[in-house]
XYZ file of C-alpha atoms in Angstrom:
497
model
C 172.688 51.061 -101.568
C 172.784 52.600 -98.133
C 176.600 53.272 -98.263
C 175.830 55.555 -101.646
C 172.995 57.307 -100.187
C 175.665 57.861 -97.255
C 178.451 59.207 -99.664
C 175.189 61.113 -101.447
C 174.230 62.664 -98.588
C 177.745 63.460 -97.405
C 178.417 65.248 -100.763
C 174.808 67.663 -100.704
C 176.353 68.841 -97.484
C 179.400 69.435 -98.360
C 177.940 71.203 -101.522
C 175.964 72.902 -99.092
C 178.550 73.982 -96.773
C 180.871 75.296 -99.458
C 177.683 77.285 -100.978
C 177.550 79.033 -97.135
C 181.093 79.424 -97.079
C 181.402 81.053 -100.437
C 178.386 83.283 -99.779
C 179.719 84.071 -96.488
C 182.658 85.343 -97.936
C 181.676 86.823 -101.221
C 179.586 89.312 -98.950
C 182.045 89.941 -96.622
C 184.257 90.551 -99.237
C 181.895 93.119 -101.095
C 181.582 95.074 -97.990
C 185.200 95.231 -97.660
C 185.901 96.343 -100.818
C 183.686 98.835 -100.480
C 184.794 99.825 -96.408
C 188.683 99.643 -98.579
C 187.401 102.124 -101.665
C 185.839 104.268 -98.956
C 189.280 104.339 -96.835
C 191.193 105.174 -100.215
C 189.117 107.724 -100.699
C 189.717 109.674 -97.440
C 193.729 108.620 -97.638
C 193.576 110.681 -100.858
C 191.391 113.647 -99.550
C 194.078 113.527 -96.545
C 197.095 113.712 -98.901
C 195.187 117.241 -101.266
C 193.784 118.488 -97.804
C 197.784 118.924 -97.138
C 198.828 119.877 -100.566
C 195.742 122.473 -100.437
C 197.268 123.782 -96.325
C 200.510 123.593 -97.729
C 199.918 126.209 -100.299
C 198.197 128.128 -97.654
C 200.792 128.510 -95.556
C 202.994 129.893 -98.679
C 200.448 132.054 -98.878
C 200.424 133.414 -95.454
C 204.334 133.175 -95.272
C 204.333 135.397 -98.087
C 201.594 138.002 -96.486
C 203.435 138.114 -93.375
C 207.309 138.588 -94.510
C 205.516 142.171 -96.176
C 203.983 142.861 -93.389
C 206.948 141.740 -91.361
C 209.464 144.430 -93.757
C 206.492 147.016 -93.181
C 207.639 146.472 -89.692
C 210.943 146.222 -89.657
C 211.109 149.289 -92.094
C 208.932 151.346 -89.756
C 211.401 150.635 -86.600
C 214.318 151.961 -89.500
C 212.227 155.008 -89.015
C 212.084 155.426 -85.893
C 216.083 155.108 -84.931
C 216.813 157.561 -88.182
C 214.564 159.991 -86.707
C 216.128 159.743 -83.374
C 219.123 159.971 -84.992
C 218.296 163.064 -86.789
C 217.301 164.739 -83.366
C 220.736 163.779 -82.092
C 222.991 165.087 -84.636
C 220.554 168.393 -85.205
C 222.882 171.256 -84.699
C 221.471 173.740 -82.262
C 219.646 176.247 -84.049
C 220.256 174.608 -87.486
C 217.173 175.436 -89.273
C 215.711 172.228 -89.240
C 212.004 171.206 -89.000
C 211.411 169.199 -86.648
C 207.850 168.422 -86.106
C 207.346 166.041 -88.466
C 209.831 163.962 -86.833
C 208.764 164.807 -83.117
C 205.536 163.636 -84.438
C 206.239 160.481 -85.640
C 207.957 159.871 -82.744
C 205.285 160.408 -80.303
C 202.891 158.749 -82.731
C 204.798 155.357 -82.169
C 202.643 152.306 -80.916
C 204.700 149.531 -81.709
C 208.203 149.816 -81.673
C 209.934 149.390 -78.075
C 211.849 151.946 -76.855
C 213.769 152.093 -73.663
C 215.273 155.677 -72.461
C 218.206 154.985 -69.883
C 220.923 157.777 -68.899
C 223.817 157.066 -67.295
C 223.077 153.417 -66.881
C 219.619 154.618 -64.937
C 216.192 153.900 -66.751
C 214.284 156.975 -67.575
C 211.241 155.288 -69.237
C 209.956 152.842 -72.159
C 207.336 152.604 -74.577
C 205.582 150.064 -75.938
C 207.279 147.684 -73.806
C 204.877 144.131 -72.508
C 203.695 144.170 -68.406
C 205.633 140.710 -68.743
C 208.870 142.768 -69.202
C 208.687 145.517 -66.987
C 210.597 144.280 -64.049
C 214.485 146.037 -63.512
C 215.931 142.178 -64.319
C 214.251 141.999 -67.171
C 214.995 145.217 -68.542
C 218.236 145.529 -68.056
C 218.184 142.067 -69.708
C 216.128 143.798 -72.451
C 218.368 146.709 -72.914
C 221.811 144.098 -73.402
C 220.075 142.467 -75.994
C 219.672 145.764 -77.940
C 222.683 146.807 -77.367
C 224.573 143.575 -78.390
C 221.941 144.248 -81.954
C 222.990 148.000 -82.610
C 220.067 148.998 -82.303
C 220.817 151.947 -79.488
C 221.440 156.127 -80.285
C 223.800 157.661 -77.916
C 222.725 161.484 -77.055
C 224.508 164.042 -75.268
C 225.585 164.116 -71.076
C 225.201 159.942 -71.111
C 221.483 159.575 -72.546
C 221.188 156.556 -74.322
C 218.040 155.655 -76.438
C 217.924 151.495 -77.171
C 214.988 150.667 -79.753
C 213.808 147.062 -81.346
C 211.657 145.686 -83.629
C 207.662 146.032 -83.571
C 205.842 144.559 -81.261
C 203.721 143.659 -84.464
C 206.537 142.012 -85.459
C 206.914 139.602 -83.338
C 203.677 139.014 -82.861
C 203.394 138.140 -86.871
C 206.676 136.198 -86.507
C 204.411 134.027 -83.509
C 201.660 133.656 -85.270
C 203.563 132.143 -88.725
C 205.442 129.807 -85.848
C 201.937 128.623 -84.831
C 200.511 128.282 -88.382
C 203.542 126.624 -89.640
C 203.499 123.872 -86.241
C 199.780 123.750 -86.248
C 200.069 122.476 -89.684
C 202.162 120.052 -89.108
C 200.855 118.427 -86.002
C 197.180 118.798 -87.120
C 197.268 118.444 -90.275
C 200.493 116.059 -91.369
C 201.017 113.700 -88.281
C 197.622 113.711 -86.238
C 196.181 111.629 -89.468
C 193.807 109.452 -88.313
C 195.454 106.256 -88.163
C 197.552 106.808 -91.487
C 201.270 106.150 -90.190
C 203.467 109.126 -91.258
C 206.681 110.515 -90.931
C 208.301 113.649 -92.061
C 211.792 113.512 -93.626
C 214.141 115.920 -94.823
C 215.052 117.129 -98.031
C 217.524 114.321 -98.636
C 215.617 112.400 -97.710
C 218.091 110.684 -95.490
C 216.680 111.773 -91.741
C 213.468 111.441 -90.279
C 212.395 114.389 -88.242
C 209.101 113.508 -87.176
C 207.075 110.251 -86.931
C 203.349 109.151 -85.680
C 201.781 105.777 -85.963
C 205.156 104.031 -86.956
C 206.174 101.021 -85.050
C 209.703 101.726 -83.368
C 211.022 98.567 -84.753
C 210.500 100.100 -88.314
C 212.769 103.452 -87.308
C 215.339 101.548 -86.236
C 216.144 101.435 -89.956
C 215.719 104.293 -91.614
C 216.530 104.096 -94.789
C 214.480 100.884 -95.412
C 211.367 102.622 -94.075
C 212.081 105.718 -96.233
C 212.800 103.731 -99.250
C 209.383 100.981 -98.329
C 206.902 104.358 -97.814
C 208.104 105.924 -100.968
C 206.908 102.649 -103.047
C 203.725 102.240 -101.512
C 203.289 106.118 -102.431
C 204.669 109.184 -103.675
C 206.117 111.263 -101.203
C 204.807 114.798 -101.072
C 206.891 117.895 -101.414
C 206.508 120.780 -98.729
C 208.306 123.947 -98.592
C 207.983 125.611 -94.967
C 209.545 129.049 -94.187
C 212.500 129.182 -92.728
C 212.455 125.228 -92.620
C 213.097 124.647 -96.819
C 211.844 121.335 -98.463
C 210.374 118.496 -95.995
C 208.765 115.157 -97.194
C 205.608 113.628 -96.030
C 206.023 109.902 -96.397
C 202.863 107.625 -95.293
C 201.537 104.463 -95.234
C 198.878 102.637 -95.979
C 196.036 103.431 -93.069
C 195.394 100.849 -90.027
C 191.651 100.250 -91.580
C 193.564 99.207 -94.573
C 195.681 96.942 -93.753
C 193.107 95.391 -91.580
C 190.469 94.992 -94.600
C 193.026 93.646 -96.560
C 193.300 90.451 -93.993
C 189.631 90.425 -93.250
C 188.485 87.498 -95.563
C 191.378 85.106 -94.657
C 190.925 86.021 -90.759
C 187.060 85.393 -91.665
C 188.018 82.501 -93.567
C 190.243 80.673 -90.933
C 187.001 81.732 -88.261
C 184.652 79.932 -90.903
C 187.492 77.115 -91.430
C 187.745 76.764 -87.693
C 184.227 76.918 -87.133
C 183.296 74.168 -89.339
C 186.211 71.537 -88.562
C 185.043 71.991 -84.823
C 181.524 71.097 -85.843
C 182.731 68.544 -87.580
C 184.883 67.279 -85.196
C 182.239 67.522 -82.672
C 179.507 66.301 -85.011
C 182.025 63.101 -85.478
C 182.634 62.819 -81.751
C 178.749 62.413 -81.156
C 178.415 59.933 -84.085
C 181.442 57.614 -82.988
C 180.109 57.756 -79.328
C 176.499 56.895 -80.646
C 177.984 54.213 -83.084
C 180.189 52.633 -80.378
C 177.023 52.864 -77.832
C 175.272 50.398 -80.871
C 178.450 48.561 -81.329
C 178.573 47.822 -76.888
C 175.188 47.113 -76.625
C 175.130 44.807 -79.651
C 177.877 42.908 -78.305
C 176.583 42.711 -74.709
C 173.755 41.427 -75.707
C 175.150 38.758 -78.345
C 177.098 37.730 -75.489
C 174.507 37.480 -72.872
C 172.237 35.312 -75.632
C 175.085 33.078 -76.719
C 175.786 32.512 -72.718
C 172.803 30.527 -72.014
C 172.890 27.875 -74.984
C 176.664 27.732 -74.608
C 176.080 26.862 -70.537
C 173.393 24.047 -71.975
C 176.058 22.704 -74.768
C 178.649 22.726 -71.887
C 176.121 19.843 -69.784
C 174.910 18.189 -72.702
C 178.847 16.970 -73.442
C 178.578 15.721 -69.751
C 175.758 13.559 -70.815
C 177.088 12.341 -73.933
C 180.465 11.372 -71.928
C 178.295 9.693 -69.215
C 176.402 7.803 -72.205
C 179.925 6.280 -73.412
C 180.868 8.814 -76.909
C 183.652 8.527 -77.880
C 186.903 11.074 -76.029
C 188.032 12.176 -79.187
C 185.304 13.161 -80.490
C 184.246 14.953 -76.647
C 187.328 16.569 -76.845
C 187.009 18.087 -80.242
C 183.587 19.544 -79.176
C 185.189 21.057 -76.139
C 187.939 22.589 -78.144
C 184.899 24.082 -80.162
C 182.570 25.036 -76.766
C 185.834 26.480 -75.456
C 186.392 28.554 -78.596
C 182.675 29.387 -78.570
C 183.240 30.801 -74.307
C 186.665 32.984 -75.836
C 184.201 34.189 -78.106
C 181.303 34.742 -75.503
C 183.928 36.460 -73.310
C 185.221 39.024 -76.209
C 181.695 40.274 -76.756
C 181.128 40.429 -72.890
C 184.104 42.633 -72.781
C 183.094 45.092 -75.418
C 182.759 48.564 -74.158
C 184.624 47.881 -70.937
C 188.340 48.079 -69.705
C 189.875 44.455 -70.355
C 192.741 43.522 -68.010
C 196.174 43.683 -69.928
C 198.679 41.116 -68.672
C 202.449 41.004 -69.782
C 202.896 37.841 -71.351
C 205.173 36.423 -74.288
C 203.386 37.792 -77.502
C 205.388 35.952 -79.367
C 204.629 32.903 -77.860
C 200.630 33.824 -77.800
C 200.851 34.492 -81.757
C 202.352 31.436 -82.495
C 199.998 29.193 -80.831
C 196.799 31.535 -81.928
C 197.990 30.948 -85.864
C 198.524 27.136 -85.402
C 195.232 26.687 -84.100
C 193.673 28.672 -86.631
C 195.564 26.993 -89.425
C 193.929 23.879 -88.807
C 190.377 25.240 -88.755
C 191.400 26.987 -92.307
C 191.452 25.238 -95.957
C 194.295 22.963 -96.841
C 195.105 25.515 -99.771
C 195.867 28.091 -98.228
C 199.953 28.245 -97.517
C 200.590 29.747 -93.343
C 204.126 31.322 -93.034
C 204.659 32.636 -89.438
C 208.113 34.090 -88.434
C 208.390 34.900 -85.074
C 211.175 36.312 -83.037
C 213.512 34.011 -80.972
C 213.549 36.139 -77.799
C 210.573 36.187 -75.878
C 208.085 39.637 -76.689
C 207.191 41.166 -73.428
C 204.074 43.001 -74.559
C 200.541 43.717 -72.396
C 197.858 42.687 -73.811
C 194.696 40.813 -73.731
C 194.337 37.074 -74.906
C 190.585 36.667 -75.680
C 190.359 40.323 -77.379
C 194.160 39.778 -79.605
C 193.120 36.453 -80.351
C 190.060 37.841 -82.165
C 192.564 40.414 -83.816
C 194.372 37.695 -85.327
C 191.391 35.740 -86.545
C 189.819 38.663 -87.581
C 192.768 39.600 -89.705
C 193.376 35.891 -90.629
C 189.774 35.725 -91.923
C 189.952 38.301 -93.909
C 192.514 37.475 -95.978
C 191.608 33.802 -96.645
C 187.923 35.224 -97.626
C 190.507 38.043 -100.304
C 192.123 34.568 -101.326
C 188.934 32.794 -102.021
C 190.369 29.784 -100.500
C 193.819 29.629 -101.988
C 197.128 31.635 -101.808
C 199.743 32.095 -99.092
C 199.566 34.209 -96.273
C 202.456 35.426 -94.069
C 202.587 36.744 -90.618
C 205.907 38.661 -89.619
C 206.514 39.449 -86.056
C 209.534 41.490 -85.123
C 210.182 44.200 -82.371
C 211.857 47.654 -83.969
C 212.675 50.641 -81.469
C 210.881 50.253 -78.730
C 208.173 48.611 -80.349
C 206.465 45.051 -81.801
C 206.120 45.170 -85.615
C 203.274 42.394 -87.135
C 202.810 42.501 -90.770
C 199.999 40.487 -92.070
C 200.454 39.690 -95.540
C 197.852 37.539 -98.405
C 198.038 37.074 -101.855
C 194.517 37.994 -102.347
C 192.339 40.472 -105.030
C 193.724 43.456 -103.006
C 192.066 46.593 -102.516
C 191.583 49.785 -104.374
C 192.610 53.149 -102.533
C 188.822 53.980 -102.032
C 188.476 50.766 -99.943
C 191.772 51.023 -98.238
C 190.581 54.551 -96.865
C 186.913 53.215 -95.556
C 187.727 49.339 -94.801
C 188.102 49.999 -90.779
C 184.666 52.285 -90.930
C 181.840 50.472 -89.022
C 179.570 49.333 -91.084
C 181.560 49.181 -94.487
C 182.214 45.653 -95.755
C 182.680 44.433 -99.607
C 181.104 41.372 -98.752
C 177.448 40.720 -99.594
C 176.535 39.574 -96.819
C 179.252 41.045 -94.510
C 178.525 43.101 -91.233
C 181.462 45.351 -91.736
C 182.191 44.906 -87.876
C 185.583 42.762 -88.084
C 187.991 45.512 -88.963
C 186.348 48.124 -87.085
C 186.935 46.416 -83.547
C 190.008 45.363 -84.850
C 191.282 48.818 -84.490
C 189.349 49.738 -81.637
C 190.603 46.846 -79.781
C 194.567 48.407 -81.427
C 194.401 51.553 -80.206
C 192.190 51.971 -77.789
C 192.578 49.117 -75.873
C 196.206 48.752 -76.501
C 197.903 51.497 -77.159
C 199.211 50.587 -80.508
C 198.266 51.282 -84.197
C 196.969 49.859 -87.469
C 197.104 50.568 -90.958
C 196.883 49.174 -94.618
C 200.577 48.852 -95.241
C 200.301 48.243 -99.094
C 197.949 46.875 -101.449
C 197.407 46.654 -105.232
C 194.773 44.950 -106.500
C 195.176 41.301 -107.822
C 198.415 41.200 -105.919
C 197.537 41.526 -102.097
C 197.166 43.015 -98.851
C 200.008 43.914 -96.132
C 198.190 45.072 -92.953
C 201.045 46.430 -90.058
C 200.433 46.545 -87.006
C 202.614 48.338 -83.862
C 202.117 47.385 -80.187
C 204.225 48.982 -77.303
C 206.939 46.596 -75.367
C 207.093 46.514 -71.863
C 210.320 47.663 -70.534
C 212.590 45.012 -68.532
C 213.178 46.550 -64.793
């Protein structure tokens, strides 16, 4: 009754538990669904907001190249109507006020005067330019363009294009880089790149891990199926594409559950780890001072038992019979001294286990019923193994026991011993009822016992006294029910130095 109320209680919490869990991340999921729709969103406002600049820069492109020919054509002007002063045949009758006039009206276009090789003045020409290096530089450059009249006795008159000109051709080279480093690569933390029209070279990248440029065409080819790329036609430039990625907040919302569920999953195995921890040490603090104190009661009638014998020697019984109630007594102290040593370090002592075994199983074959059939095989080379006598002593009883209580009384049981690697090998083998997989995972639990009246201790300190006292390991080998049990058991051998 109080192992199903156990498993009951076991199973609300893990119904509990798994209700948290789920909540936990049904909510967290909602909000990241939502924090992912709201991300979308913005990637796609992002992606128009460039479509939408894109076209505006067209736009502009196209307003400035008129103004820029309004320009240009006005700086035409001005070298055919130096040119008509320069070929105007003296006194040809030929108006020229118009011309003069549009000359002196002039505002934009620079003009440098030089005669024989000797600057004579400028117009329209920047502060930043006005030095004789930079000049002369000035006045090469126009000459290498054609754009320079030669007049009479070595005047030479060098013109360019607009200062409005340039200044239009400036501001398109700031719209046009603006765009793209404002509005294209500083995205947020959407990784982009900008390709060209073959899409064959990247020409700009932000936000893109340097491992992923080294190959080029894979990243092209991987942006362009996680979305379309979008077309951009930039003066002077021709077709670019904007290629982008998924956003940082994206990626990272996709992962959020399973990081949130390996937190959770973490969090909760190191509860229950710790939660197990604290119930083993509290169970083994029972298990001690139970066995102390069986120990310390059994002392006292055991030390009385030990004097009557004295008596009944002194009073003429007979020696066999004595000696048979010593064996007992003395089997009674080995027990004494296991509980006594419960919850302490025992002294291990290299000794012949071999040797140990077989005089452990003889003795307990006589105390066991004549039906049931011992086979021991033991090694022919001594087994150099520490260990404890009074504490593996009650391992083999305990495990001897057991299987002539799954026998009922009758059947064969079989004790191997062998040493395999670096290691002793005992298999401990009945012909009993055997044991269903349900049992076979609880049967060394304290506490769990299929016996009625069975204190579900044996097995327990079996493996305590195994592995923690020992070193070694033990496990249900096999068993099938109505065929038997093979418990194995591994010790470490002591080397020969």
């Amino acid at each position: 009754m109080a192992l199903q109320q156990k498993r009951h209680s076991r199973f609300l919490l893990l119904l509990g538990a798994t209700a948290i869990v789920g909540l936990t991340l049904w909510s967290s999921g909602r909000i990241a669904r939502t924090l992912r729709a709201e991300e979308q969103r913005k990637v796609a406002l992002w992606s128009e907001a460039i479509l939408q600049r894109a076209e505006l820069v067209r736009y502009t492109d196209a307003l400035f190249a008129s103004l820029r020919n309004e320009e240009r054509d006005k700086a035409d002007l001005m070298g055919e109507a130096y040119r008509i002063i320069q070929e105007a045949e003296p006194g040809a009758p030929i108006d020229l006020t118009f011309i003069t006039r549009f000359i002196q009206g002039n505002r934009t276009i620079p003009v440098l005067v030089y005669r024989d090789s000797v600057l004579q003045g400028d117009i329209n020409v920047p502060e930043l330019l006005r030095t004789p290096e930079r000049l002369d530089s000035l006045r090469s450059e126009l000459a290498a363009r054609g754009t320079v009249i030669a007049f009479e006795q070595g005047l030479m008159v060098y013109y360019d294009q607009s200062n409005r000109f340039r200044e239009l051709q400036s501001v398109m080279d700031d719209l046009i880089h603006s765009f793209l480093s404002e509005t294209v690569l500083n995205s947020a933390s959407i990784p982009v790149l900008l390709a060209d029209s073959t899409l064959q070279h990247i020409l700009q990248a932000d936000r893109i891990p340097e491992a992923d440029l080294a190959d080029t065409a894979a990243l092209i080819r991987r942006l362009a199926e996680v979305n379309p790329p979008i077309a951009l036609d930039l003066p002077e430039s021709g077709r670019r594409w904007i290629l982008y990625d998924e956003s940082v907040v994206l990626k990272q919302l996709r992962y959020f559950p399973v990081v949130q569920l390996l937190i959770i999953g973490g969090f909760l195995l190191l509860a229950y780890s710790t939660f197990s921890a604290f119930r083993r040490s509290e169970q083994n603090r029972v298990w001690v001072g139970m066995a102390k104190e069986t120990a310390h009661q059994l002392g006292t009638p055991l030390s009385a038992l030990l004097a009557w014998v004295e008596v009944l020697r002194v009073e003429g019984v007979a020696e066999e019979v004595l000696g048979e109630l010593e064996k007992d007594l003395g089997r009674l102290r080995t027990v004494t001294d296991r509980f006594s040593k419960i919850g302490s370090e025992p002294e291990l002592a290299i000794g012949d286990l071999g040797a140990f075994v077989g005089e452990t199983m003889a003795y307990l074959e006589r105390r066991m019923p004549k039906a049931v059939d011992f086979s021991v095989v033991l090694p022919n080379a001594p087994v150099q193994v520490a260990f404890n006598p009074a504490l593996f002593s009650w391992v083999l009883e305990n495990l001897t026991k057991n299987a002539v209580d799954a026998m009922e009384g009758a059947g064969s049981l079989s004790l191997e011993l062998t040493v395999e690697g670096g290691r002793v090998q005992m298999d401990v083998a009945d012909s009993g009822r055997g044991m269903s997989r349900r049992v076979q995972r609880q049967v060394f639990e304290p506490g769990f016992s299929t016996k009625e009246r069975g204190w579900g201790l044996g097995l327990s300190l079996v493996r305590r006294i195994v592995r923690e006292y020992h070193g070694g390991q033990i496990a249900v080998l096999r068993s099938d029910e109505g065929v038997g049990t093979t418990f194995r058991l591994h010790l470490p051998v002591e080397s020969e130095e």
